[in-house]
Tab-separated table of C-alpha atoms in Angstrom:
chain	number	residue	atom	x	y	z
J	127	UNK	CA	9.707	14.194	30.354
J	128	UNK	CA	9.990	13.498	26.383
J	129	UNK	CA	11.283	16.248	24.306
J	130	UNK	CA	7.813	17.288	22.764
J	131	UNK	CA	6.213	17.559	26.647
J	132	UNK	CA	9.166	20.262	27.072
J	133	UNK	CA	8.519	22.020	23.876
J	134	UNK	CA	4.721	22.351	24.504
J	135	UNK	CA	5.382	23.399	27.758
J	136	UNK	CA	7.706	25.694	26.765
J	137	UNK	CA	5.389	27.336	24.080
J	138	UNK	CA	2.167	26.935	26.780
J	139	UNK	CA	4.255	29.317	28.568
J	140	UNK	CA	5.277	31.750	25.726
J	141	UNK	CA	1.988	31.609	24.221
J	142	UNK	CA	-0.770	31.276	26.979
J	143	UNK	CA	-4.548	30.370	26.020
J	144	UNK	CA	-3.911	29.577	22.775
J	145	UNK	CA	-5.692	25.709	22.994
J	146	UNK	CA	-6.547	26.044	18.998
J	147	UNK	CA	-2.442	26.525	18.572
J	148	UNK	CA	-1.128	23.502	20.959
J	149	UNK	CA	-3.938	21.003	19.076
J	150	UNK	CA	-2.264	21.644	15.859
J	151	UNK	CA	1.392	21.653	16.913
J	152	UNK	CA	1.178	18.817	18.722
J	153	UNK	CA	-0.424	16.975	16.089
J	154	UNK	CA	2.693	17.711	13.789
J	155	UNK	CA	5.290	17.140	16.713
J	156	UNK	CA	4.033	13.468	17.335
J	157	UNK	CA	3.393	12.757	13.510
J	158	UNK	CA	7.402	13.894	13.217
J	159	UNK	CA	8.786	11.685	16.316
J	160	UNK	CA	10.267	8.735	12.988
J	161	UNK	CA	12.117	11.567	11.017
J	162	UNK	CA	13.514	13.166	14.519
J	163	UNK	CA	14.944	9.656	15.316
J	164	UNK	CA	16.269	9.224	11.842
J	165	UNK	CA	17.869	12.638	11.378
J	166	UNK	CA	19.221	14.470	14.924
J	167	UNK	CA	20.346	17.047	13.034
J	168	UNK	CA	17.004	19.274	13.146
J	169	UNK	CA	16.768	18.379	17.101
J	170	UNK	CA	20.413	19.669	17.284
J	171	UNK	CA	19.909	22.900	15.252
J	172	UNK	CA	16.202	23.669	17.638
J	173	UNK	CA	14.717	23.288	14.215
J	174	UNK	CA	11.358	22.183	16.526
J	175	UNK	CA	11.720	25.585	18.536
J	176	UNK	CA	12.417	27.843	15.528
J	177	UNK	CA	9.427	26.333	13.833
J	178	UNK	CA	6.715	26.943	16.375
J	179	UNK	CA	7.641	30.549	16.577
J	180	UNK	CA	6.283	32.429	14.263
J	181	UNK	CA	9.027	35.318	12.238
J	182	UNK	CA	5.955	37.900	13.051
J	183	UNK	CA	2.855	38.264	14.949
J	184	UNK	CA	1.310	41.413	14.085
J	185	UNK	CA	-2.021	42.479	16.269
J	186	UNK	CA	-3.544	45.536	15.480
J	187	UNK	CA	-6.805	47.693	16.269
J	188	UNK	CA	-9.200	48.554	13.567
J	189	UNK	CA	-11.120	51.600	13.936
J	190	UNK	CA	-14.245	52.579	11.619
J	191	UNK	CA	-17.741	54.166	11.362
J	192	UNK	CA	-20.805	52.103	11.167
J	193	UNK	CA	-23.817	53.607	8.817
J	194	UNK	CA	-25.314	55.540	11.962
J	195	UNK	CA	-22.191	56.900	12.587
J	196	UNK	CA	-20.734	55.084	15.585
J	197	UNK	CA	-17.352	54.448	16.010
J	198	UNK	CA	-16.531	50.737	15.993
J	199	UNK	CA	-13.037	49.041	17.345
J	200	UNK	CA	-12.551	45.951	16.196
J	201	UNK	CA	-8.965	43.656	16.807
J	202	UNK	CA	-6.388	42.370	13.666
J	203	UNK	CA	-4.252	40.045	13.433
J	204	UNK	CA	-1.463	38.618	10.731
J	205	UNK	CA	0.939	35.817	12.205
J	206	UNK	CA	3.855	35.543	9.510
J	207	UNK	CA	4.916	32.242	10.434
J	208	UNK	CA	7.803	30.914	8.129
J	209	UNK	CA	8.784	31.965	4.958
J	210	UNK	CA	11.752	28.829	4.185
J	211	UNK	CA	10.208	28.405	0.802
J	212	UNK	CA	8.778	31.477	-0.429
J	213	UNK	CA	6.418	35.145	0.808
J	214	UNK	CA	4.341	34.231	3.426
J	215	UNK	CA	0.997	33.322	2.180
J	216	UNK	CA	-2.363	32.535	3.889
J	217	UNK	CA	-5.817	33.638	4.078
J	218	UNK	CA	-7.653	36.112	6.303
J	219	UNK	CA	-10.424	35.472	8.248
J	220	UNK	CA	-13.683	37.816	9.222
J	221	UNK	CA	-15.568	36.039	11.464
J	222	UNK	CA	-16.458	36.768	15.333
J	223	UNK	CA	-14.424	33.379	16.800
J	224	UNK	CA	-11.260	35.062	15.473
J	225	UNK	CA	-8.807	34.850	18.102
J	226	UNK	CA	-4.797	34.780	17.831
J	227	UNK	CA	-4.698	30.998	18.806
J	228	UNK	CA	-6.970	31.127	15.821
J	229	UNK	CA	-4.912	32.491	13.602
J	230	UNK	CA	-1.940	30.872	14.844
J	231	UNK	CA	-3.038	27.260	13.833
J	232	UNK	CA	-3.920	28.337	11.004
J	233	UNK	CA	-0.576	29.871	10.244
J	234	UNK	CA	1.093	26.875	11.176
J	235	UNK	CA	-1.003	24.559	9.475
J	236	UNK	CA	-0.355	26.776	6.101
J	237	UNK	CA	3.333	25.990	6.286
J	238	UNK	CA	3.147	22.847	5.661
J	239	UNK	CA	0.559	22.908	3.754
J	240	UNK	CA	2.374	25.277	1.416
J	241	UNK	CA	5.018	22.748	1.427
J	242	UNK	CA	2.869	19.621	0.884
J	243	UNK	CA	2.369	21.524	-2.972
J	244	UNK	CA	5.461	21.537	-4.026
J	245	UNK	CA	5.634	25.547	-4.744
J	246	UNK	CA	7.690	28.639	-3.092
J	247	UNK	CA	5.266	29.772	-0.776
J	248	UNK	CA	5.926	30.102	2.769
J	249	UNK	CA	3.051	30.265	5.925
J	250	UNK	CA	1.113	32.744	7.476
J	251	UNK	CA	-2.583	33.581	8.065
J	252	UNK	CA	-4.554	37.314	9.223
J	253	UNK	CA	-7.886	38.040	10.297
J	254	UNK	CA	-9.765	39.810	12.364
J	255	UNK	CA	-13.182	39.244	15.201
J	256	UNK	CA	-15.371	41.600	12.335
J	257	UNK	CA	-18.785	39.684	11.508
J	258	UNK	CA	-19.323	40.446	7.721
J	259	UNK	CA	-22.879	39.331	8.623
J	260	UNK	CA	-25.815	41.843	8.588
J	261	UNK	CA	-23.133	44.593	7.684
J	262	UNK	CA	-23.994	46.812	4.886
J	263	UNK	CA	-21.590	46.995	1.591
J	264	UNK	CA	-20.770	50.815	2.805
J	265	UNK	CA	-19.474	49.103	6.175
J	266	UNK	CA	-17.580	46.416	4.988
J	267	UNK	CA	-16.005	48.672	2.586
J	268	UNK	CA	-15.134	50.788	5.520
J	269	UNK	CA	-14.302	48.474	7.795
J	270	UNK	CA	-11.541	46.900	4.802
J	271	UNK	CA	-10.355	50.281	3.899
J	272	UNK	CA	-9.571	50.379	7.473
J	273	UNK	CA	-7.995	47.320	7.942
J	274	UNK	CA	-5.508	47.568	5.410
J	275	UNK	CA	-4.396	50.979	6.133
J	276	UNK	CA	-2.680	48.866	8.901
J	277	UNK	CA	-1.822	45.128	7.076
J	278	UNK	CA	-0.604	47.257	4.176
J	279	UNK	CA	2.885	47.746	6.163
J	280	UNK	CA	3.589	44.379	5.928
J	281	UNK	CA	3.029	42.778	2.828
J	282	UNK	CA	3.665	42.858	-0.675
J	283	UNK	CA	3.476	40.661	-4.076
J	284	UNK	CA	7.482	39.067	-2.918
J	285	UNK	CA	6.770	39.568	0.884
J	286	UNK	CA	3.300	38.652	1.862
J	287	UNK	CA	0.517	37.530	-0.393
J	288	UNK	CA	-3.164	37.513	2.145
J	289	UNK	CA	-6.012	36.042	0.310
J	290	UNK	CA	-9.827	35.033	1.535
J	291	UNK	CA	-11.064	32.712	3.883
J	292	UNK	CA	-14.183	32.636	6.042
J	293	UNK	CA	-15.931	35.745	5.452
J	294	UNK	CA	-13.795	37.331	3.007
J	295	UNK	CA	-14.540	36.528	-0.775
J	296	UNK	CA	-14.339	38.579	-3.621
J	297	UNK	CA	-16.145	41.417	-2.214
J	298	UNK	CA	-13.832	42.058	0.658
J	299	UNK	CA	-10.666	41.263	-1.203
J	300	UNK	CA	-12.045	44.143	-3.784
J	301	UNK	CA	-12.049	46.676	-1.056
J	302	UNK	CA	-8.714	45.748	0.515
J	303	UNK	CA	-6.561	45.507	-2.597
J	304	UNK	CA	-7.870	49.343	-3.545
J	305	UNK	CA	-7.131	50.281	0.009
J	306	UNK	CA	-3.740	48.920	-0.884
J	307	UNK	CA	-3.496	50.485	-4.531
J	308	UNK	CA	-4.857	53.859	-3.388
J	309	UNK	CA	-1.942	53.821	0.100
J	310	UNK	CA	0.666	52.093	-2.196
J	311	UNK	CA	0.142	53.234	-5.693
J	312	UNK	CA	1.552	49.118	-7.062
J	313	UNK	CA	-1.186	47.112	-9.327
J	314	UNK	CA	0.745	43.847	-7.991
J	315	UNK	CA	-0.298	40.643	-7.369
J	316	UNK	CA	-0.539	41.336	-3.294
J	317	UNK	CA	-3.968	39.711	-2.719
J	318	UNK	CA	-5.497	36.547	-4.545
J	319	UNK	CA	-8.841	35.448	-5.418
J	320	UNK	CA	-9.546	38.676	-6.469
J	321	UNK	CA	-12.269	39.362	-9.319
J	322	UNK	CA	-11.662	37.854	-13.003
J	323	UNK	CA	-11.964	41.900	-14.155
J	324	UNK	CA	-8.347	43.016	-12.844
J	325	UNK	CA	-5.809	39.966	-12.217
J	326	UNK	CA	-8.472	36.739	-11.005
J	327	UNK	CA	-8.038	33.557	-11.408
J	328	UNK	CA	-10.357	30.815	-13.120
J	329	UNK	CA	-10.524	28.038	-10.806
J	330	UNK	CA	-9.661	29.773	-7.884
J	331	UNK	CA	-13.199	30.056	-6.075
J	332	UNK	CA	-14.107	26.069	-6.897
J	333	UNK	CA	-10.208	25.588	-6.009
J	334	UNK	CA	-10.445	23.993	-2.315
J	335	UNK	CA	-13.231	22.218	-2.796
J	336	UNK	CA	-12.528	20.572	-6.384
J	337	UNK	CA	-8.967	19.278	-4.819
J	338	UNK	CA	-10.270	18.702	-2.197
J	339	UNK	CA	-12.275	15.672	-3.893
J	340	UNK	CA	-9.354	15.031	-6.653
J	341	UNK	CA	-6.931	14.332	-3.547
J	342	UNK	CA	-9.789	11.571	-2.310
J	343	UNK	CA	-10.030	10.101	-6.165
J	344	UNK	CA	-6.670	9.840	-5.835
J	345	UNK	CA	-6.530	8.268	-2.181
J	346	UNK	CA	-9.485	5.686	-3.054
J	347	UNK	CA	-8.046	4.683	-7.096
J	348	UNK	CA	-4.502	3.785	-5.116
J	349	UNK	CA	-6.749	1.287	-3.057
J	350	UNK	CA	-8.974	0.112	-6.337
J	351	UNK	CA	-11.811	1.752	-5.226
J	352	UNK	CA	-13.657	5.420	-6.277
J	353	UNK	CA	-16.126	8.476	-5.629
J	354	UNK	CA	-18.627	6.658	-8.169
J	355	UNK	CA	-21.773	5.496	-6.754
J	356	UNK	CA	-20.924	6.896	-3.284
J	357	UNK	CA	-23.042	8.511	-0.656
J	358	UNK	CA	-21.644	11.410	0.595
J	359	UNK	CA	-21.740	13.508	4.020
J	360	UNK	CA	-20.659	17.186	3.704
J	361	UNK	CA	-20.578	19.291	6.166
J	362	UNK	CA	-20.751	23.296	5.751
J	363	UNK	CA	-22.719	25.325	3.168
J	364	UNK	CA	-19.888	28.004	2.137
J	365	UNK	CA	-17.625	28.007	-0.826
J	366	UNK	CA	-15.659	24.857	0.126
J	367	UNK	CA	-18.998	22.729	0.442
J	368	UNK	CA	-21.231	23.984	-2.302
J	369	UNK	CA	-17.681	22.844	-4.617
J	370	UNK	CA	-17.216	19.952	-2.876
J	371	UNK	CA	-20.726	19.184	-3.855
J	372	UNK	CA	-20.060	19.901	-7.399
J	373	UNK	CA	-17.934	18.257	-7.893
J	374	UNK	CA	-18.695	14.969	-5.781
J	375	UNK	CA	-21.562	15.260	-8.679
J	376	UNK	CA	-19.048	15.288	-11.679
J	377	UNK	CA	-17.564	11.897	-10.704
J	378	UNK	CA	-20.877	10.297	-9.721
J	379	UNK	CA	-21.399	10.666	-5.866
J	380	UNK	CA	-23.904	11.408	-4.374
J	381	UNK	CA	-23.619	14.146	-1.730
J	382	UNK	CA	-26.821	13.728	0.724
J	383	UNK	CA	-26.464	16.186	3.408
J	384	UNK	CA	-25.065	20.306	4.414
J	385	UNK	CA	-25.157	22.090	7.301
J	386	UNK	CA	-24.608	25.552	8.494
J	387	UNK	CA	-24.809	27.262	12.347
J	388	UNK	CA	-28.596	27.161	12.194
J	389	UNK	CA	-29.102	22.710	11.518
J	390	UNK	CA	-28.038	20.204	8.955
J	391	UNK	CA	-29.584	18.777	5.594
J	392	UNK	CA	-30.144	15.504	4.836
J	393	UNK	CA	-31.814	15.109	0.965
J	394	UNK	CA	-31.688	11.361	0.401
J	395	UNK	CA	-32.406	12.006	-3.258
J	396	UNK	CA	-29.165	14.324	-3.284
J	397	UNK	CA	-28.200	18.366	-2.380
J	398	UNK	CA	-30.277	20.515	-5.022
J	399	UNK	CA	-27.079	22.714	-5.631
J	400	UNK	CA	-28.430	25.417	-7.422
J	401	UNK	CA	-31.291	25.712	-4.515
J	402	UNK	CA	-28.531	25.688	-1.650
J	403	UNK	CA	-26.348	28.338	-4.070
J	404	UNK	CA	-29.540	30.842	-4.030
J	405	UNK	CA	-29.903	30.349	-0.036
J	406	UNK	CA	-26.418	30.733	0.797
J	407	UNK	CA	-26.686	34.051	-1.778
J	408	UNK	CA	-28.591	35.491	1.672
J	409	UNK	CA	-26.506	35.330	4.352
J	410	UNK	CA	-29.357	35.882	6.489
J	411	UNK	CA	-31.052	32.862	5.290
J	412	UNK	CA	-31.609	29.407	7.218
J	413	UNK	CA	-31.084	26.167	5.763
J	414	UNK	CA	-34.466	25.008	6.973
J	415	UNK	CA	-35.556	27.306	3.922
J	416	UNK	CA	-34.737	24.437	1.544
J	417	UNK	CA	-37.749	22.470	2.974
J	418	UNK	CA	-39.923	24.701	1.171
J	419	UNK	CA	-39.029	23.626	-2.262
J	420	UNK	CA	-38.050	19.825	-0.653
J	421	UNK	CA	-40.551	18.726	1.667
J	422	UNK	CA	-38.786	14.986	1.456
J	423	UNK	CA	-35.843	16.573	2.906
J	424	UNK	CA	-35.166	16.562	6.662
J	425	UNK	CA	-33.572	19.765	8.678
J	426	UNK	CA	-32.009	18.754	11.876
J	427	UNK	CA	-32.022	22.287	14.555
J	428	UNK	CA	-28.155	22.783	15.585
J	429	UNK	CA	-27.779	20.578	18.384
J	430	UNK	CA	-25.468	18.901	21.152
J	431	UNK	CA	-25.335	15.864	21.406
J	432	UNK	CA	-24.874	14.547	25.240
J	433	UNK	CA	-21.675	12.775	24.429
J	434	UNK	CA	-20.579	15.492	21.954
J	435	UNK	CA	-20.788	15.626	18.149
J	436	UNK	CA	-23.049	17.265	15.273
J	437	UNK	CA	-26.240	15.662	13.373
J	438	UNK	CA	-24.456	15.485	10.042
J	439	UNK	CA	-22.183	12.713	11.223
J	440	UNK	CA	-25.262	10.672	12.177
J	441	UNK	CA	-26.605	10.105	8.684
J	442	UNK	CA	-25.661	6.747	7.178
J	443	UNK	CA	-23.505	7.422	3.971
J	444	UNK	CA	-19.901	6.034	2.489
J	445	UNK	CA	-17.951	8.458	2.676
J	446	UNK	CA	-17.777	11.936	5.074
J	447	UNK	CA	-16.331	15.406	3.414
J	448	UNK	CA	-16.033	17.931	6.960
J	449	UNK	CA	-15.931	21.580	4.920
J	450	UNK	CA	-17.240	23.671	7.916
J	451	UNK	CA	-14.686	24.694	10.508
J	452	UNK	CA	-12.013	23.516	13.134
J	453	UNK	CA	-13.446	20.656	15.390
J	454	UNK	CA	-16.111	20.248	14.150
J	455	UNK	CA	-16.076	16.254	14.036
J	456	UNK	CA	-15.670	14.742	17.571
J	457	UNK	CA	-14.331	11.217	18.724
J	458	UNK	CA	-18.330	10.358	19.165
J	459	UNK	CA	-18.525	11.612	15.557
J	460	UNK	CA	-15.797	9.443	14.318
J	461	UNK	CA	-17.626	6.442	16.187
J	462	UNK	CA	-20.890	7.176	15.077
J	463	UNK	CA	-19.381	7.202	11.311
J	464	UNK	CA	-17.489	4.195	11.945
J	465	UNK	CA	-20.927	1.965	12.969
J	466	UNK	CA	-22.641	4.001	9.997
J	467	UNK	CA	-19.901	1.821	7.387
J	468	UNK	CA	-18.366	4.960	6.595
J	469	UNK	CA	-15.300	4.275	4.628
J	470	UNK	CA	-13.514	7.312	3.541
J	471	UNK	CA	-12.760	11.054	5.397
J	472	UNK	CA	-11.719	14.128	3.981
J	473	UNK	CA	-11.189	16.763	5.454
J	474	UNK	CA	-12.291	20.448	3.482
J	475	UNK	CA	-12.085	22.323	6.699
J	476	UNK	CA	-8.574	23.084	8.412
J	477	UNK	CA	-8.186	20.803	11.632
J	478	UNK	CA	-11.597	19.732	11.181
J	479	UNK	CA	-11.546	16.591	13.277
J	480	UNK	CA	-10.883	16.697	16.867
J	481	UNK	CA	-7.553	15.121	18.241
J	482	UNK	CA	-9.456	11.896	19.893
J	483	UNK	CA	-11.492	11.600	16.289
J	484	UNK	CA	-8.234	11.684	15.010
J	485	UNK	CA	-6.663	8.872	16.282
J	486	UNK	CA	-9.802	6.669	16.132
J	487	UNK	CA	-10.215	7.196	12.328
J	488	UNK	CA	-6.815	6.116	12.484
J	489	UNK	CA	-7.116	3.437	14.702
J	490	UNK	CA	-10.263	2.064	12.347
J	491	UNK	CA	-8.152	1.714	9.129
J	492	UNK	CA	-10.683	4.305	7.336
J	493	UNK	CA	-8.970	6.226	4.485
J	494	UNK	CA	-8.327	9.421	6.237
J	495	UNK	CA	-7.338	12.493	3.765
J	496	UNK	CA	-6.038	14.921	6.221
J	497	UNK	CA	-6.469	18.397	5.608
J	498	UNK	CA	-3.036	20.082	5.255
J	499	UNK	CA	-3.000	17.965	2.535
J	500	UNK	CA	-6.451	17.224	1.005
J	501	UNK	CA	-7.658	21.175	1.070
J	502	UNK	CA	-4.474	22.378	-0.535
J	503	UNK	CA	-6.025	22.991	-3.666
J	504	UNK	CA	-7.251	26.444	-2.363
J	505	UNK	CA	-3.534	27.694	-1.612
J	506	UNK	CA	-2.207	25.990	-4.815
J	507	UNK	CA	-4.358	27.915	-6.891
J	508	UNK	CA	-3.739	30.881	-5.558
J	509	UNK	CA	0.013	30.888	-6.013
J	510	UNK	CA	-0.899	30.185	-10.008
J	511	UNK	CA	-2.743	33.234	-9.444
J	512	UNK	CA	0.301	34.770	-8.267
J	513	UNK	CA	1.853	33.107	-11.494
J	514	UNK	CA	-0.308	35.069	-14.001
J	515	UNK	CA	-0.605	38.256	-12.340
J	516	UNK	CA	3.606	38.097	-12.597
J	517	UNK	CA	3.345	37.869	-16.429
J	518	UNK	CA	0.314	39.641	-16.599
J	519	UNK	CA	-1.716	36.889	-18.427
J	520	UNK	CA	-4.571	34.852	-17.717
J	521	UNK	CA	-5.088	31.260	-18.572
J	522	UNK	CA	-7.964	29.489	-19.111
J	523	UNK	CA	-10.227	27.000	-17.256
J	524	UNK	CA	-9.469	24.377	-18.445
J	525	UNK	CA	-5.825	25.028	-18.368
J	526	UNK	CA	-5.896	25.768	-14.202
J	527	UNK	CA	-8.072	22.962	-13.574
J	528	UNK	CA	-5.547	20.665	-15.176
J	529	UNK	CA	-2.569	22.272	-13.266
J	530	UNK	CA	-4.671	21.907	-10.502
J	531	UNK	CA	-5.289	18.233	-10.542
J	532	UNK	CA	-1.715	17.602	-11.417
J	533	UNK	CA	-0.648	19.279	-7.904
J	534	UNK	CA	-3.280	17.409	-5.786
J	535	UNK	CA	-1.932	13.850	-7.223
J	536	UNK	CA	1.871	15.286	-6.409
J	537	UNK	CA	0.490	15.811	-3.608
J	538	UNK	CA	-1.013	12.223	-2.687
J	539	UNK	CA	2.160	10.612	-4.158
J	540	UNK	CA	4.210	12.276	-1.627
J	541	UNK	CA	1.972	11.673	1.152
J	542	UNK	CA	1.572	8.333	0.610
J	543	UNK	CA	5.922	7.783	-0.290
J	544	UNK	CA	6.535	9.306	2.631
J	545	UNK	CA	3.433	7.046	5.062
J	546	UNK	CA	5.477	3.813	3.006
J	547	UNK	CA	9.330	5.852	3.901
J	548	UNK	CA	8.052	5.442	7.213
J	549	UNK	CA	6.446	2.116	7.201
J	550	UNK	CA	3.209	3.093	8.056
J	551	UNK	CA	1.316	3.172	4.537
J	552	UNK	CA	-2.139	3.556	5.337
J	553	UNK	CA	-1.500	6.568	7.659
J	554	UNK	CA	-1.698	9.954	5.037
J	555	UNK	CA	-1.639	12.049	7.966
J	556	UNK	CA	2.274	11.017	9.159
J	557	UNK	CA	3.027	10.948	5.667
J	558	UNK	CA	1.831	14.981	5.019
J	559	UNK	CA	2.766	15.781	8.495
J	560	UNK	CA	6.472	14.681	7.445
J	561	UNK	CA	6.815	15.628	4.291
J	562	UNK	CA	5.812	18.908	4.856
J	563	UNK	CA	7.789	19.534	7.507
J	564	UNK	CA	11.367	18.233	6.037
J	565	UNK	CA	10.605	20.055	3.178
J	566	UNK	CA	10.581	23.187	5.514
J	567	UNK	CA	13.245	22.080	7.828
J	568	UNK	CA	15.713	21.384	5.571
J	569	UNK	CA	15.421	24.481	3.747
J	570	UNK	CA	15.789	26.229	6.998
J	571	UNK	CA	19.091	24.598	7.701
J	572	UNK	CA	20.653	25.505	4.191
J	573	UNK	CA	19.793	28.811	4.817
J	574	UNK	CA	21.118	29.480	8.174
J	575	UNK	CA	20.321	30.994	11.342
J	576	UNK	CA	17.764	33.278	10.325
């Protein structure tokens, strides 16, 4: 039995029903299997074993009132994975799929994420099983204050920076950072992508979704090619599509399709963005909405295929942008793009592509952009939020969007030194997969057991 089979059986054992957690670690332990041959050192210092474990896995209850006045009990969750480089720092969730494998691959996709940008921040991710959806402001409020009166024990602006993710924007991050003012009595940067009024920053909301497509300029210039002229799939209708979309529009793309849980878009003239803005503005709203104002358009029900897979992969395009959620795109996906001449992936989403789709992008010499490394933007921006709040300033547009483009080509370089290191130089994923985690490893080693 090889030494990763022992470790995921090991951690199997330690951390049952967690299938989420195992897909992502073993994607990183087989990526690493070139730098574990090269250097024994992190095999003979459990490096592997310290690294899957998180520092702190915090689960908590969350009791509040609903506007009738019923009690509601809802379940919390903040994994503080590694914090080598920096305070933990990771998004939290709302959403009702929130489990702790959830969160865990998350967390451990954020460390080397974190790494990948070249800043001191360390991994972790929170959340919780509430659904934001159909909830009165009064509710969420309550249901944040509550929240933090628990996650407020464990972090702070040098400790533990949270920020949004799925179902927590502004709005919620509003309600949990004066939960955390009112219990703490600190105005610190503790929480980012907070509101431009008290300590936001510019950038920060179009932040995943604008790197995420300056990581794939960068991945298709390095191959004489570009975004210009290109059809694009997107998947997804929150914050990381509708800027994905943007800005797929800004270098002359042409994104043709979004989706949400109720069916998929396809507008062959192009996304109206400021249409899809206004329907996503209702979270009650269907996509098939957008039919009234483009009858041309098509809206494909949510669906399962019989051999797996999701109507947004079907449409014939150039290049494929998944910015929905984990697994989303399965191995019949990644076939069905393949025969549709798709030539470039990248991912928005976290894990968005299934192992097996994985390995058969791969396998078809498509330019993959995996995410740990193409979706950074979001986390990079946040930290120069973190940057400003420190010296209590705020810089401009233009100025983050520049900083922000300069960390997603770092970024590429050292994916792509790292795929050549390794001989391998089409294969971004091994190359973020190991740079990432050296970064990480060795500063674990230089600072001891700990």
């Amino acid at each position: 039995m090889s030494y990763i089979e022992v470790t995921m059986k090991k951690l199997q054992r330690s951390s049952p029903s967690q299938p989420e957690f195992y897909q992502a670690t073993e994607e990183i332990l087989q990526s690493i299997c070139p730098l574990l041959e090269r250097n024994p050192q992190y095999l003979q210092q459990n490096i592997i074993e310290r690294i899957v474990e998180p520092e702190r896995q915090i689960m908590f209850r969350v009791v509040w009132q609903d506007d009738d006045g019923n009690v509601q009990v809802n379940k919390g969750y903040r994994v503080q994975f590694n914090s080598a480089l920096g305070p933990y720092k990771g998004g939290i969730r709302f959403h009702p799929s929130v489990t702790a494998s959830t969160v865990k691959f998350l967390g451990f996709e954020q460390i080397f994420k974190n790494a990948l940008t070249g800043l001191s921040l360390g991994g972790g991710k929170g959340g919780s099983d509430f659904d934001p959806k159909n909830r009165s402001d009064n509710e969420i409020m309550r249901f944040c204050q509550a929240f933090m009166n628990e996650l407020q024990r464990h972090i702070g602006a040098t400790i533990d920076v949270p920020a949004g993710d799925i179902g927590v924007g502004k709005r919620e991050i509003g309600y949990l950072f004066g939960q955390y003012k009112r219990l703490n009595r600190h105005f610190e940067g503790v929480l980012t992508g907070k509101s431009l009024n008290w300590g936001g920053s510019l950038v920060r909301p179009e932040a995943t979704g604008y790197g995420l497509v300056y990581f794939t300029e960068n991945m298709l210039q390095a191959n004489d090619d570009c975004l210009d002229g290109k059809k694009c799939l997107v998947s997804g209708a929150g914050n990381v599509a509708i800027h994905t979309i943007e800005k797929l529009y800004q270098c002359g793309a042409l994104p043709i399709s979004c989706s949400d849980s109720t069916g998929t878009i396809y507008h062959e003239k192009g996304i109206d963005l400021i249409l899809l803005r206004e329907l996503k503005e209702d979270q009650n709203c269907s996509l098939a909405k957008y039919l009234e104002s483009h009858p041309d358009a098509e809206f494909t029900p949510i669906k399962q295929y019989p051999e797996g897979g999701h109507a947004v992969w079907r449409i014939k395009a150039d290049a494929a942008f998944p910015c929905a959620t984990q697994n989303e795109l399965s191995a019949a996906d990644a076939v069905a793009l393949c025969k549709n001449g798709i030539s470039c992936i990248a991912e928005g989403a976290n894990m968005p592509c299934t192992a097996e789709a994985q390995a058969h992008i791969i396998a078809a010499g498509i330019h993959y952009a995996p995410a740990k490394a193409a979706n950074a933007g979001g986390v990079a921006t946040s930290q120069l939020e973190m940057a400003q709040n420190a010296s209590m300033m705020q810089w401009s547009f233009a100025d983050v969007d520049q900083r922000l483009q300069i960390i997603m080509k770092d970024i590429y370089q050292r994916c792509a030194e790292t795929a050549i290191e390794f001989h391998q130089p089409c294969n971004l994923m091994l190359g973020a997969n190991i740079a990432g985690f050296r970064k990480v490893a060795d500063a674990m080693l230089e600072q001891g057991l700990v």
